[in-house]
mmCIF file of C-alpha atoms in Angstrom:
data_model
loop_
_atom_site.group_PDB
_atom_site.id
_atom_site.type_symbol
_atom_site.label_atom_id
_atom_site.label_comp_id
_atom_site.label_asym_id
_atom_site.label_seq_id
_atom_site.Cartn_x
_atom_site.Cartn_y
_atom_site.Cartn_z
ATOM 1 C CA UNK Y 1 0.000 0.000 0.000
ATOM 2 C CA UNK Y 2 1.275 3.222 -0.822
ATOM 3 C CA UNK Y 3 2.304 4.976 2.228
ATOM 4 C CA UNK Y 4 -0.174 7.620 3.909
ATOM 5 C CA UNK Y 5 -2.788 6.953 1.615
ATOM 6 C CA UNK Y 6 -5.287 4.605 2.781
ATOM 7 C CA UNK Y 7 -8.060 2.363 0.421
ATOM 8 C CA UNK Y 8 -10.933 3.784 -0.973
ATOM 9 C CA UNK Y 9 -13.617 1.582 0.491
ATOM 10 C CA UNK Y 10 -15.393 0.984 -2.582
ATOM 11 C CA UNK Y 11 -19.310 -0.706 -3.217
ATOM 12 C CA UNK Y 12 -20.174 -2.119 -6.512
ATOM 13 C CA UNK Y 13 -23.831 -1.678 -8.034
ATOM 14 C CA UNK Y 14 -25.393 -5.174 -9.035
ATOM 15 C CA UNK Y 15 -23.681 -9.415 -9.352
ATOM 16 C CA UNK Y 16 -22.703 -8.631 -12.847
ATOM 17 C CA UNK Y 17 -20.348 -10.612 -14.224
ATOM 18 C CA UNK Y 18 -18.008 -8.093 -15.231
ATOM 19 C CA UNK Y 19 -17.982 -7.059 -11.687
ATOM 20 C CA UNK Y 20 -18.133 -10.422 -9.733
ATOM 21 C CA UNK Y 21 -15.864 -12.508 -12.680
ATOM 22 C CA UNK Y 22 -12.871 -9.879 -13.276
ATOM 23 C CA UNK Y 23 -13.024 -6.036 -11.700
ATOM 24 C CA UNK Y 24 -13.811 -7.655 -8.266
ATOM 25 C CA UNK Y 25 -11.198 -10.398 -7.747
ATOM 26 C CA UNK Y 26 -8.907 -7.460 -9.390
ATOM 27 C CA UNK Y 27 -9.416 -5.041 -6.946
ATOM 28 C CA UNK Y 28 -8.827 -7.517 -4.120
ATOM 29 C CA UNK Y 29 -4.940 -7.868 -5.238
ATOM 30 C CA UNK Y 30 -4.842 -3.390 -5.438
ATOM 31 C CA UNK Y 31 -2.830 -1.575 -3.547
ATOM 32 C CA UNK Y 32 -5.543 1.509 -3.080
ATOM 33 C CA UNK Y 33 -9.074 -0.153 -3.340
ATOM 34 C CA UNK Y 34 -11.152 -2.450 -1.184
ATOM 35 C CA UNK Y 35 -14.329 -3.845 -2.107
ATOM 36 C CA UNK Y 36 -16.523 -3.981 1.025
ATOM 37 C CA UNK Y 37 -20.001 -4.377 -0.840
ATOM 38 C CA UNK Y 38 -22.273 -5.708 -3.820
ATOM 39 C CA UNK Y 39 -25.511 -5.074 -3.962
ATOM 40 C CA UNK Y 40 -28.537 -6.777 -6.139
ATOM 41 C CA UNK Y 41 -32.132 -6.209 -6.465
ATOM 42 C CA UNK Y 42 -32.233 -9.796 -5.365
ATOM 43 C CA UNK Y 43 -31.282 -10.109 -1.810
ATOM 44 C CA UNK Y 44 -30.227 -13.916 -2.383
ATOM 45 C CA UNK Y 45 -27.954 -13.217 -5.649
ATOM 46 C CA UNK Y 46 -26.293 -10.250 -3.162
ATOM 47 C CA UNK Y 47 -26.029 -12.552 -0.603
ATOM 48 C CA UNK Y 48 -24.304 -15.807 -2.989
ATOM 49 C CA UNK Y 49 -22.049 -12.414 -4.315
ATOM 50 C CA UNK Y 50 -20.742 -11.432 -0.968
ATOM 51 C CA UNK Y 51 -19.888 -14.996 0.387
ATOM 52 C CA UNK Y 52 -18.173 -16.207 -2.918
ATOM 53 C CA UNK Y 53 -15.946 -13.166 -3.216
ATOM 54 C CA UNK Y 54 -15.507 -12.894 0.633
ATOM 55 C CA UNK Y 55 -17.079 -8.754 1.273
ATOM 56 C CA UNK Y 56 -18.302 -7.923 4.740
ATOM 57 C CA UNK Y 57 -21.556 -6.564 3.016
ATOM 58 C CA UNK Y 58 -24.488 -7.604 0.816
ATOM 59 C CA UNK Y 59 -27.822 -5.353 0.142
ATOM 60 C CA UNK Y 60 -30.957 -6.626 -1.752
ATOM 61 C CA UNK Y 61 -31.386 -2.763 -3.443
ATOM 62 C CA UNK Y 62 -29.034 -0.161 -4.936
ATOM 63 C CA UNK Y 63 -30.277 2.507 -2.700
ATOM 64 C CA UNK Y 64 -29.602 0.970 0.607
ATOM 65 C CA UNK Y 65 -25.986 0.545 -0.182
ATOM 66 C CA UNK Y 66 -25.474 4.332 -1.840
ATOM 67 C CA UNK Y 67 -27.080 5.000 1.767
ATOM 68 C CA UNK Y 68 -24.065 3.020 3.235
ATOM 69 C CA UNK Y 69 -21.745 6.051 4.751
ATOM 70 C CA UNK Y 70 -18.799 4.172 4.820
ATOM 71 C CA UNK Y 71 -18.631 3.581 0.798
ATOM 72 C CA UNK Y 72 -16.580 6.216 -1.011
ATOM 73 C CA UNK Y 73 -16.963 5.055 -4.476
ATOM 74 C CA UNK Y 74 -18.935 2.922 -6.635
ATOM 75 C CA UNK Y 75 -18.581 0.756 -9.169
ATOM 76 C CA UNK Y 76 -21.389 1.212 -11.636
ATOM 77 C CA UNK Y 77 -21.537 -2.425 -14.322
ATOM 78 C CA UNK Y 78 -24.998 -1.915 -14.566
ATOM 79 C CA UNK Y 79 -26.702 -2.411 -18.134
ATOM 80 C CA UNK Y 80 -26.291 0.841 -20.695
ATOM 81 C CA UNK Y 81 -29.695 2.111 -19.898
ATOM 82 C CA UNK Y 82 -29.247 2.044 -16.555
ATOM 83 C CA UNK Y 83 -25.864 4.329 -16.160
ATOM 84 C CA UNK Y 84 -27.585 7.800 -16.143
ATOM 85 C CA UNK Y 85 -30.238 7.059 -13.536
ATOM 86 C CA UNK Y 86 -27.719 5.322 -10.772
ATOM 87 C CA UNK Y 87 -24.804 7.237 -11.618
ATOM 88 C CA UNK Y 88 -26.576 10.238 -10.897
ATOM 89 C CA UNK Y 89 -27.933 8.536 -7.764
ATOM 90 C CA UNK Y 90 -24.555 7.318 -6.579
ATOM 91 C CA UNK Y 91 -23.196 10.909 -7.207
ATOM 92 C CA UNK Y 92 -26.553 12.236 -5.002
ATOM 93 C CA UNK Y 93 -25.425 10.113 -2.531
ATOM 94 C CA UNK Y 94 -21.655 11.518 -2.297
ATOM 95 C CA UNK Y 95 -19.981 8.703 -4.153
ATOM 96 C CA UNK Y 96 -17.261 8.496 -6.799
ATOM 97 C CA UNK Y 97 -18.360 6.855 -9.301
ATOM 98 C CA UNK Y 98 -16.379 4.422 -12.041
ATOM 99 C CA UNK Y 99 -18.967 3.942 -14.625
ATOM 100 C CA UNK Y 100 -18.516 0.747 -17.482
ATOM 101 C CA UNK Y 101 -18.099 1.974 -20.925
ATOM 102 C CA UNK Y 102 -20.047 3.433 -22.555
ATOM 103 C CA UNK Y 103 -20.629 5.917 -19.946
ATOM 104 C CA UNK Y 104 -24.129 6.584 -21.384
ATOM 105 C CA UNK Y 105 -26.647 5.867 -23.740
ATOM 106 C CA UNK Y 106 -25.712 8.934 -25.398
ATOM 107 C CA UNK Y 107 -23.558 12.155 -25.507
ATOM 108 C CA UNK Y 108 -26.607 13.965 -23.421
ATOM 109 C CA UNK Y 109 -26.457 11.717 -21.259
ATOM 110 C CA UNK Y 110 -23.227 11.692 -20.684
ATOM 111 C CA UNK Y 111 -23.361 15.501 -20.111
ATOM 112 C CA UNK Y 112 -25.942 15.176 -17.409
ATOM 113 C CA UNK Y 113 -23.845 12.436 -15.557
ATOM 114 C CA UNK Y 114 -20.899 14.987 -15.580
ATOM 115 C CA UNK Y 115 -22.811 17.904 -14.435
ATOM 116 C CA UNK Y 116 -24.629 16.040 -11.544
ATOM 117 C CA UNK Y 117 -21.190 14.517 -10.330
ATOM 118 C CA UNK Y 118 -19.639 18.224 -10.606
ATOM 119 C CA UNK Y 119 -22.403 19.896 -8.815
ATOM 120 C CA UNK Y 120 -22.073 16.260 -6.175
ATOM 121 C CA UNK Y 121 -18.270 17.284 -6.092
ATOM 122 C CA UNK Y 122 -17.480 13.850 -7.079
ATOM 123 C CA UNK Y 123 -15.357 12.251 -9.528
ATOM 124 C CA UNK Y 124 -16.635 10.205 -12.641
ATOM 125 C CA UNK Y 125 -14.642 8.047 -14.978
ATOM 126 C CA UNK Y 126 -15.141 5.950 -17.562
ATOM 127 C CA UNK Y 127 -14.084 2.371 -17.537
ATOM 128 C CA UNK Y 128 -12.176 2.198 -20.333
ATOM 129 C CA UNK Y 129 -9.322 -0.228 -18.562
ATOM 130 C CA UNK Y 130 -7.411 -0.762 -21.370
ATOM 131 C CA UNK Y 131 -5.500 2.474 -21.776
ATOM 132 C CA UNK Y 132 -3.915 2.372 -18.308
ATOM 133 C CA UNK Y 133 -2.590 -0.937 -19.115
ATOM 134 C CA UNK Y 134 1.410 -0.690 -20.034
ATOM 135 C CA UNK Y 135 0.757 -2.384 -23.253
ATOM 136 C CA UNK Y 136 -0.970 0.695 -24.230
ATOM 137 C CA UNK Y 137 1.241 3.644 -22.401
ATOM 138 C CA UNK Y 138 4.024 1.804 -24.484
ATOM 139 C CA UNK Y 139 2.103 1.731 -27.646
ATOM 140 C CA UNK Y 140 1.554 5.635 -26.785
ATOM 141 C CA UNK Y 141 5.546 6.201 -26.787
ATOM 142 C CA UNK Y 142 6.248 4.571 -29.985
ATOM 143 C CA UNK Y 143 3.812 6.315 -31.945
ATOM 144 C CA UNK Y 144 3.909 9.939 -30.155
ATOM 145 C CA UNK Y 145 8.224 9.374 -30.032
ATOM 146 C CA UNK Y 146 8.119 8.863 -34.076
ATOM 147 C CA UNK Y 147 9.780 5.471 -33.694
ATOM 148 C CA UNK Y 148 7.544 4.414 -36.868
ATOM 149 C CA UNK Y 149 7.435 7.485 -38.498
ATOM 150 C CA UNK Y 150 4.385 9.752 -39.107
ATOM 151 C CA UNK Y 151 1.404 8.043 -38.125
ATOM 152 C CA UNK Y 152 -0.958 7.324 -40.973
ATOM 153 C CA UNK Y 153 -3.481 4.928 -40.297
ATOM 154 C CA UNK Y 154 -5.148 2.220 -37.773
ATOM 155 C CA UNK Y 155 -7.072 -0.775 -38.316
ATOM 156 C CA UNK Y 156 -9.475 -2.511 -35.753
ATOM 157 C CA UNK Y 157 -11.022 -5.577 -35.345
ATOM 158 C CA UNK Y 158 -13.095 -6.608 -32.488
ATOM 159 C CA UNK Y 159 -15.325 -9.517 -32.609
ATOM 160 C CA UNK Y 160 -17.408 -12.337 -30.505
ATOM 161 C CA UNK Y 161 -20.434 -14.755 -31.426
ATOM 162 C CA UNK Y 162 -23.159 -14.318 -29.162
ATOM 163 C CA UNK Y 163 -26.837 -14.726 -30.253
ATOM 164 C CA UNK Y 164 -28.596 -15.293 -26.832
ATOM 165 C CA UNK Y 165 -32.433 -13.296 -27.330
ATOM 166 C CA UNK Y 166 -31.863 -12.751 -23.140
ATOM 167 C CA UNK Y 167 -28.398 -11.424 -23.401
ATOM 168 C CA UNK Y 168 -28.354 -7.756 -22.041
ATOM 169 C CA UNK Y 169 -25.914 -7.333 -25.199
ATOM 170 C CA UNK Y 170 -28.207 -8.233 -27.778
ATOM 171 C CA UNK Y 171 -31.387 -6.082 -26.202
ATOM 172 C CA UNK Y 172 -31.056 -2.941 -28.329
ATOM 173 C CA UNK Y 173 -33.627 -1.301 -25.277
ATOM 174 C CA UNK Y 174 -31.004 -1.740 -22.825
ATOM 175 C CA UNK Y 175 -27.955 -0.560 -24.641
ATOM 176 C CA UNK Y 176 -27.087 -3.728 -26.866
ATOM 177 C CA UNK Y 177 -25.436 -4.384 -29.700
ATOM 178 C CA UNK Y 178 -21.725 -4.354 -31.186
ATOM 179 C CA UNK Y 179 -21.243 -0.890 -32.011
ATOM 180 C CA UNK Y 180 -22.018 -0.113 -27.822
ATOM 181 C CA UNK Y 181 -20.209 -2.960 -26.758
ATOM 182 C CA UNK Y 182 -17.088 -3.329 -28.849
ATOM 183 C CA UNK Y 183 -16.645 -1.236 -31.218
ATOM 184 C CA UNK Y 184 -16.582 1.857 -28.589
ATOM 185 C CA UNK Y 185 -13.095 0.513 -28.286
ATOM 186 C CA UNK Y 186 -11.824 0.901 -31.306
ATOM 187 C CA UNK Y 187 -12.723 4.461 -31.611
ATOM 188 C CA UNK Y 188 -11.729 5.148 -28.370
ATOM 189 C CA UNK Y 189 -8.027 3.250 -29.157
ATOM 190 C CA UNK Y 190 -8.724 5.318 -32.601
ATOM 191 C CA UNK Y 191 -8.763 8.698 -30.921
ATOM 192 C CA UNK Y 192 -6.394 8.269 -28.409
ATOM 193 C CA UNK Y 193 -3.327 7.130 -30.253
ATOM 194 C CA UNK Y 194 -4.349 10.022 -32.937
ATOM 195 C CA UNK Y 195 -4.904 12.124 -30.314
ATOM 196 C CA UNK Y 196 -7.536 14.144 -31.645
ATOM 197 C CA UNK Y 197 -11.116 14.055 -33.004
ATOM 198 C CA UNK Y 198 -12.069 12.683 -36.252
ATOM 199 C CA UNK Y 199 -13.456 15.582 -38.446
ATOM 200 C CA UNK Y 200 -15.901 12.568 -40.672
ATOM 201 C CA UNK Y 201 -16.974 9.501 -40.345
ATOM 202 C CA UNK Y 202 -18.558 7.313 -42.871
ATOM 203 C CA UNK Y 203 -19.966 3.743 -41.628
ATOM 204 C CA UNK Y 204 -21.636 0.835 -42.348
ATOM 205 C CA UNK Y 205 -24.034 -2.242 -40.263
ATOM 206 C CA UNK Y 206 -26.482 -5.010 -40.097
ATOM 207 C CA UNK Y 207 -28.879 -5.751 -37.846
ATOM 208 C CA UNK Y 208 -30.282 -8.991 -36.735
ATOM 209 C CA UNK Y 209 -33.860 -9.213 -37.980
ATOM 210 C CA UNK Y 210 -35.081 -10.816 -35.104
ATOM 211 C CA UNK Y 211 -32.638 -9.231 -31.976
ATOM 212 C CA UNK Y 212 -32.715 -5.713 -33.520
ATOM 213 C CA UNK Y 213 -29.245 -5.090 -32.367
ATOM 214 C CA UNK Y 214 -26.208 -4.321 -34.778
ATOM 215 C CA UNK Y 215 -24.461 -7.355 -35.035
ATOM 216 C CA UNK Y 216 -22.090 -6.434 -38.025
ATOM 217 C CA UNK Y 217 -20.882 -2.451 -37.454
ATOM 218 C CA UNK Y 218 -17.531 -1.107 -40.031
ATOM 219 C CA UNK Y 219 -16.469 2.285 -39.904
ATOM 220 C CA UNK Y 220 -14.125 4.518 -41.237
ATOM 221 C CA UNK Y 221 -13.147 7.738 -39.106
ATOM 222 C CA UNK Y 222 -11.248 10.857 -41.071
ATOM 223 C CA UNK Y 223 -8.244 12.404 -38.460
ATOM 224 C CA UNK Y 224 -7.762 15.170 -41.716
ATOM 225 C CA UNK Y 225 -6.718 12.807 -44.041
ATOM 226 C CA UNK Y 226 -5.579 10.351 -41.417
ATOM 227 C CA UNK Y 227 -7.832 6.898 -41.349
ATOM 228 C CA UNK Y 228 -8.630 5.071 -39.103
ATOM 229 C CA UNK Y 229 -11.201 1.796 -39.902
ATOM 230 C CA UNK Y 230 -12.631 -0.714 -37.496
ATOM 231 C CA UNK Y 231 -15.170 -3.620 -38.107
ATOM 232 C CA UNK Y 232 -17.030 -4.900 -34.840
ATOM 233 C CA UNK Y 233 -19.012 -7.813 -34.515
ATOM 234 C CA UNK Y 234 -21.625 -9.762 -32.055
ATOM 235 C CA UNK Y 235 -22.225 -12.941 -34.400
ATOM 236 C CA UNK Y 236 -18.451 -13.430 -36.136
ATOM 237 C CA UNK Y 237 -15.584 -15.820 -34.853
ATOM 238 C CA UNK Y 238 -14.195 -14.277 -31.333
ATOM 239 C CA UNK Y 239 -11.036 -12.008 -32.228
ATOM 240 C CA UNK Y 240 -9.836 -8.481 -31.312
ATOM 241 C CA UNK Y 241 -6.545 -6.895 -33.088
ATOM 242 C CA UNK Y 242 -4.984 -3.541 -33.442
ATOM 243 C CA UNK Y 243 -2.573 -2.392 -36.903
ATOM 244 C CA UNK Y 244 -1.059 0.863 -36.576
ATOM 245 C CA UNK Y 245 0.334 2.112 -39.586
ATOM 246 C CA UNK Y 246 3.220 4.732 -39.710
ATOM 247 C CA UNK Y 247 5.492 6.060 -42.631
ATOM 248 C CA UNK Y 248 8.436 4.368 -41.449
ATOM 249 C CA UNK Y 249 6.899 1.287 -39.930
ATOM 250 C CA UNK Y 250 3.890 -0.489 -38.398
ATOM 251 C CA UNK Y 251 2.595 -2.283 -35.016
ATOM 252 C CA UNK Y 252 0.627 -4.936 -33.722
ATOM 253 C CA UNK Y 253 -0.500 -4.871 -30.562
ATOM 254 C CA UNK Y 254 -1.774 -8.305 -29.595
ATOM 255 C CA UNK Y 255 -4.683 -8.881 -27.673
ATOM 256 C CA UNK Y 256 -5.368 -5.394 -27.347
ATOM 257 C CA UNK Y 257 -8.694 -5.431 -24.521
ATOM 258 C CA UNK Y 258 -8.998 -8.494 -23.161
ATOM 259 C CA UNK Y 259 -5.490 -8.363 -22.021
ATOM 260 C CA UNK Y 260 -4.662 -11.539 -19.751
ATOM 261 C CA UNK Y 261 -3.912 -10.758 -16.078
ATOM 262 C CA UNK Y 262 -1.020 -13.541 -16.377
ATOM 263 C CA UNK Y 263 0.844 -13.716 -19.221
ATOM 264 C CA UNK Y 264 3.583 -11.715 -20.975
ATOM 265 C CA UNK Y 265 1.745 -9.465 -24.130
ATOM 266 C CA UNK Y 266 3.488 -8.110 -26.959
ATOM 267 C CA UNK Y 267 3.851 -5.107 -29.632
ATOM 268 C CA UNK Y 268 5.327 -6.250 -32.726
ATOM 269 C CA UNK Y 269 6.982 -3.349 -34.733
ATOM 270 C CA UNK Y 270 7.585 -4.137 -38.432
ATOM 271 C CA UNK Y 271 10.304 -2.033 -40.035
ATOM 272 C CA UNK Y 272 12.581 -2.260 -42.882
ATOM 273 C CA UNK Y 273 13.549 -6.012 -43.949
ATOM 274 C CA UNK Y 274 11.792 -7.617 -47.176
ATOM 275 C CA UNK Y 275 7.928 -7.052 -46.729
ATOM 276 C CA UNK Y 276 5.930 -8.479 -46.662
ATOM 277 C CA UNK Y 277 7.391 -11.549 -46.934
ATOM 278 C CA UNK Y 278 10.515 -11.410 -44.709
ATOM 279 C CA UNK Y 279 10.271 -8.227 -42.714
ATOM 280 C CA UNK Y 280 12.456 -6.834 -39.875
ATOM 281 C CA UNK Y 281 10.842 -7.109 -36.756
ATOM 282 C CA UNK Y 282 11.221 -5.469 -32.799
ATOM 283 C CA UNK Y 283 9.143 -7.696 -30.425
ATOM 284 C CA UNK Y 284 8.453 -4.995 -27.154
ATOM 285 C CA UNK Y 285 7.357 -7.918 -24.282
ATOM 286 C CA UNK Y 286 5.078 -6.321 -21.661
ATOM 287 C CA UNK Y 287 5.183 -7.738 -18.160
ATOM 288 C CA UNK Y 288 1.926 -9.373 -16.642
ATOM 289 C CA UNK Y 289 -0.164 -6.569 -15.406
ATOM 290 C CA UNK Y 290 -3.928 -6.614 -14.118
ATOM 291 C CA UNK Y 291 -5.871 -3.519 -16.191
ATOM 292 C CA UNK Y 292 -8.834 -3.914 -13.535
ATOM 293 C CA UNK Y 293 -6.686 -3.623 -10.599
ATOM 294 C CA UNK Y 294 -4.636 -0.506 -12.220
ATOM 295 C CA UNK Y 295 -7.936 1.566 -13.416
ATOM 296 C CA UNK Y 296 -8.936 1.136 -9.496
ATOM 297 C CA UNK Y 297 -5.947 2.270 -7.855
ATOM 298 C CA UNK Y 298 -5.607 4.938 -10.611
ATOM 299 C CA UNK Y 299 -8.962 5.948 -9.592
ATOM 300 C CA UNK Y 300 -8.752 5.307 -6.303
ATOM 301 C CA UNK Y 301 -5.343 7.835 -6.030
ATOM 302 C CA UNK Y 302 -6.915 11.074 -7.494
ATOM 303 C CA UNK Y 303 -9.830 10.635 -4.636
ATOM 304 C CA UNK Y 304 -7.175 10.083 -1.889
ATOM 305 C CA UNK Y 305 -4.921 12.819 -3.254
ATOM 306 C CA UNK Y 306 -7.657 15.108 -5.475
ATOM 307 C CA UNK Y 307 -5.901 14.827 -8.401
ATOM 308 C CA UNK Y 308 -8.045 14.358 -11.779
ATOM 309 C CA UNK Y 309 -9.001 10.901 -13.213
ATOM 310 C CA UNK Y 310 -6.064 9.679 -15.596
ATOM 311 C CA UNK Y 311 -8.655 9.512 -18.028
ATOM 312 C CA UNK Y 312 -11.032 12.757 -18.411
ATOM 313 C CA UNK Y 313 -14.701 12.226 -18.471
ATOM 314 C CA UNK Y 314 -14.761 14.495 -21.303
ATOM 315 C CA UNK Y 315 -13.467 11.658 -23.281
ATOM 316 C CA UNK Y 316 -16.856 9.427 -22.936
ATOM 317 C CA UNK Y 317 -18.707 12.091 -24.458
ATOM 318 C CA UNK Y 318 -16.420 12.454 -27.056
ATOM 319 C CA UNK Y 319 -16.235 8.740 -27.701
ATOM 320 C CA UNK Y 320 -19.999 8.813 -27.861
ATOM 321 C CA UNK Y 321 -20.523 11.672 -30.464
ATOM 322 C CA UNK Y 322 -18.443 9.483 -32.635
ATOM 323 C CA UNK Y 323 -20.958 6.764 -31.498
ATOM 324 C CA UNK Y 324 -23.916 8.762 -32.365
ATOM 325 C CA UNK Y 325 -22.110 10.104 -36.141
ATOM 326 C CA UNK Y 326 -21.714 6.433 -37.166
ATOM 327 C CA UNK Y 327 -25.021 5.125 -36.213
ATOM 328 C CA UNK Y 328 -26.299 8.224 -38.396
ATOM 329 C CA UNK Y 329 -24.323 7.559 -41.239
ATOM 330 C CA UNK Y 330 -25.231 3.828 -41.008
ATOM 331 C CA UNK Y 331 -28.353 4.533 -41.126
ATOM 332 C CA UNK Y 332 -28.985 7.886 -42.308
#
């Protein structure tokens, strides 16, 4: 534990599985954050939650643990639709508040989270976990320290097969669908290694007749005459990949999201050699890091310390615009 700073006692908001499965178990092995509650709208599922991951407290309804004085911040894995309302609530309630991406069902809604957590005097961030992994901050260097030249394009796939009727994800009422789930990340990786906004976008999808949701989403986002492209999919063979394209070389960063707790990743830099048959390439091994477990003690530092989020909440409503201007395009 970092010394003088205690944990942020933190609650979570509902037994979903992103919670209970990986940002829970996560946060037990932080240095800043301690999980001390879960709460359900079904007392029993609370209950099951608290013994299995070992919490001192369970609460069969949202608002009695936002009631809790002791919590500082919550951790809000709720479905889409829900973010506004119990974000808000959390933030009513004097809670920090680390939101799952996207932040809102859309850029209004976004803006009203921000406002009611400012006016709360509360901190929001998105959960965007990826980008505080060293995999990425090391992707970061290489491109902003010109080590493959001028950077020209990016190309992003991100794909599972899921075509459960009673998945959350494939409820289009609730927030479902690939362009919400996945493909937020790949213009979020998009914008942040061009580090602007894209000035067009032009875009493509399919929905499922029966679902409703977009299970097929491609788009193509202009950074003035810079491209990036990304193709996101629901009902496709499970894959996710990131190709950064430079003047003077190129990268791979593998596994780029789902990046395991345990193992060694890697950034492949191509350069030079005889390609693309026999080209020169710089493996960069990352160390094992948990993402979860980083995002929370990130978080959990600028509370202890009032210091901004590393990642500005600004960015979620930027990330949904982009959102919004495909699904327009798509379908316009």
């Amino acid at each position: 534990m970092e010394e003088s700073l205690d944990p942020v006692l933190w609650g979570v908001l509902s037994t979903a599985r992103i919670g209970t499965e990986r940002v829970i178990p996560a946060m037990a092995s932080s240095e800043l954050s301690r999980v001390v509650a879960i709460a359900s709208r079904d007392p029993e599922r609370a209950a099951e939650a608290k013994v299995a991951l070992g919490l001192e407290r369970a609460y069969g309804s949202y608002e009695e643990m936002l009631a809790d004085p002791e919590i500082e911040a919550v951790y809000n894995p709720l479905p889409n639709h829900l973010h506004l309302e119990w974000t808000v609530a959390a933030a009513e309630a004097g809670k920090h508040v680390l939101c799952e991406k996207p932040l809102a069902m859309s850029s209004a809604e976004a803006r009203t989270m921000i406002e009611s957590c400012e006016r709360a005097g509360v901190k929001l961030m998105e959960a965007f976990m990826y980008r505080l992994h060293p995999l990425w901050t090391e992707t970061k260097r290489i491109v902003d320290e010109g080590e493959i030249g001028e950077l020209q394009a990016i190309q992003v796939a991100f794909s599972y097969f899921n075509d459960d009727p009673t998945n959350i994800r494939n409820i289009p009422e609730v927030g479902g669908g690939a362009l919400y789930d996945i493909g937020c990340y790949a213009i979020s990786a998009s914008r942040f290694l061009f580090g602007s906004e894209p000035t067009q976008v032009k875009a493509v999808l399919r929905r499922d007749v029966s679902l409703g949701t977009d299970v097929v989403t491609g788009g193509l986002l202009d950074f003035d005459g810079r491209i990036a492209g990304f193709v996101c999919s629901t009902q496709a063979e499970p894959d996710q990949r990131v190709d950064v394209y430079g003047t003077k070389g190129r990268l791979t960063v593998e596994i780029p999201f789902n990046i395991p707790p345990d193992r060694v990743t890697r950034i492949l830099r191509f350069a030079g050699g005889t390609p693309p048959t026999d080209p020169h390439v710089v493996v960069h091994e990352i160390a094992p890091a948990d993402q979860y477990a980083l995002q929370a003690d990130a978080f959990s530092r600028a509370i202890r310390n009032d210091t901004p989020v590393p990642t500005p909440v600004e960015d979620a409503v930027a990330n949904l615009e982009v959102i919004e201007a495909i699904f327009a395009d798509a379908t316009g």
